[in-house]
Tab-separated table of C-alpha atoms in Angstrom:
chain	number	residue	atom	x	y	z
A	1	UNK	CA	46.288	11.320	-14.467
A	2	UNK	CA	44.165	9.922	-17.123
A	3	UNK	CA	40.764	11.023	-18.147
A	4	UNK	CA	38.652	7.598	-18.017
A	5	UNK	CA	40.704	7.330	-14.289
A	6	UNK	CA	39.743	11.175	-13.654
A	7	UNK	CA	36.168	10.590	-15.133
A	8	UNK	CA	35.908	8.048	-12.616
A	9	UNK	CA	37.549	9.004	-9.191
A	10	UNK	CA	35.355	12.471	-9.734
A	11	UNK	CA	32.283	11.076	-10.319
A	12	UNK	CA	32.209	11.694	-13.679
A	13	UNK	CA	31.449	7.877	-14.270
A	14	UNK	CA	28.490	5.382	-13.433
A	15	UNK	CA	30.391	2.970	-11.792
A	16	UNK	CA	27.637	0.168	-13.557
A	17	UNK	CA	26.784	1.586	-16.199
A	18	UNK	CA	29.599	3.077	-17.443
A	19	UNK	CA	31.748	0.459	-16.832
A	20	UNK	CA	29.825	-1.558	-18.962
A	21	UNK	CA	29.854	0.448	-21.843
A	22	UNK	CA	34.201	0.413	-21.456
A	23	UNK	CA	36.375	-2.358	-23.934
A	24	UNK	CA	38.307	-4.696	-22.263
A	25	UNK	CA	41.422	-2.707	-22.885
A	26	UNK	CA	39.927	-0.190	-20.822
A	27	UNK	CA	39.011	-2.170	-18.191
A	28	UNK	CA	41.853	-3.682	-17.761
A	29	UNK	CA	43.972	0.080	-17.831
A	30	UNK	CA	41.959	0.978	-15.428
A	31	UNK	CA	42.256	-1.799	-12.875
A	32	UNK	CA	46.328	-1.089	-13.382
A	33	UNK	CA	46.262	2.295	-12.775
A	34	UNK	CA	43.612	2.523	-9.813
A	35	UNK	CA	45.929	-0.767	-8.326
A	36	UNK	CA	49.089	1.794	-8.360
A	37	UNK	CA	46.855	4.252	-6.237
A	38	UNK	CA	46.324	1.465	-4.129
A	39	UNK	CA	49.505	0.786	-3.619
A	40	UNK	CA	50.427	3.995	-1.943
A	41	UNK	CA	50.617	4.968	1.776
A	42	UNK	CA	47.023	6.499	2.051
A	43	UNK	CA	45.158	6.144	-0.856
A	44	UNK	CA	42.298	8.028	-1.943
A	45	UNK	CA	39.091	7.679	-1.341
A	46	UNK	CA	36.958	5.506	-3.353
A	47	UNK	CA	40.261	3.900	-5.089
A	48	UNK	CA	39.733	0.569	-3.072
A	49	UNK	CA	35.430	0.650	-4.262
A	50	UNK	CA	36.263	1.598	-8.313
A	51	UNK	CA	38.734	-1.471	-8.042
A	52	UNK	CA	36.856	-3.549	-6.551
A	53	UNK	CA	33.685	-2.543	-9.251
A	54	UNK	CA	36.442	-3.113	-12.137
A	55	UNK	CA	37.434	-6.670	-11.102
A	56	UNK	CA	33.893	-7.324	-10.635
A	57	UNK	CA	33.312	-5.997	-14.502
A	58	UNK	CA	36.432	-7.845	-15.624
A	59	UNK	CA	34.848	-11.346	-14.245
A	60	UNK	CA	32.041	-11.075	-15.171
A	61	UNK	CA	32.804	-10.727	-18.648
A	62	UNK	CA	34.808	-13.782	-18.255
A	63	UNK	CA	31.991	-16.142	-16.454
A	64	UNK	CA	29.616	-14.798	-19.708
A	65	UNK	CA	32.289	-15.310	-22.244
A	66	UNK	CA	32.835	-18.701	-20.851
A	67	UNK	CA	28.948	-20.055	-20.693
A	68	UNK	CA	29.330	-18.576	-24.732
A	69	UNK	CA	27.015	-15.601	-24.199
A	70	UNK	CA	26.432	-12.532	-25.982
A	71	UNK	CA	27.677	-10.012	-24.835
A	72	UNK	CA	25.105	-6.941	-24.294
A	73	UNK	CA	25.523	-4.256	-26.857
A	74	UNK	CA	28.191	-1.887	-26.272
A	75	UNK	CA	30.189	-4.190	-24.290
A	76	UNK	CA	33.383	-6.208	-25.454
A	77	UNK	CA	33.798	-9.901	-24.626
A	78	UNK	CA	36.486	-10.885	-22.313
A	79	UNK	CA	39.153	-12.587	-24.228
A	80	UNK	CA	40.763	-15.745	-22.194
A	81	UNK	CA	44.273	-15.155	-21.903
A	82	UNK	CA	45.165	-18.169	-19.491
A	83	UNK	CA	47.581	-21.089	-20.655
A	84	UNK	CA	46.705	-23.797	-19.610
């Protein structure tokens, strides 16, 4: 398993903070890999509650990059990927 994924199903992560302070990139790893642990019989617990906190992260960034704001330091934009 991966550290930031480790860091984060043991605790070892402020689900606000923390999240925060991850790129993009990272977010976005993260919301694959804690999906495949979703995606098993029983997954663990707190997979469902990280994912959820990601995807919240994830849009938020992409409501703030879309009004044009700043984003707060440490943080990454969201980049808009879409085709329209």
């Amino acid at each position: 398993m991966n550290a930031l994924l480790t860091s984060c199903l043991e605790g070892e992560l402020d689900p606000v903070q923390g999240l925060a302070k991850l790129s993009v990139a990272e977010l976005n790893f993260l919301a694959d890999a804690l999906f495949r642990l979703l995606d098993v019989g029983k997954p663990e617990f707190g997979v469902k509650s990280w994912y959820d906190a990601v995807l919240d992260e994830l849009a938020a960034r992409g409501e703030r990059s879309t009004r044009g704001e700043v984003p707060a330091p440490g943080e990454q934009a969201a980049v808009d990927v879409s085709s329209d």
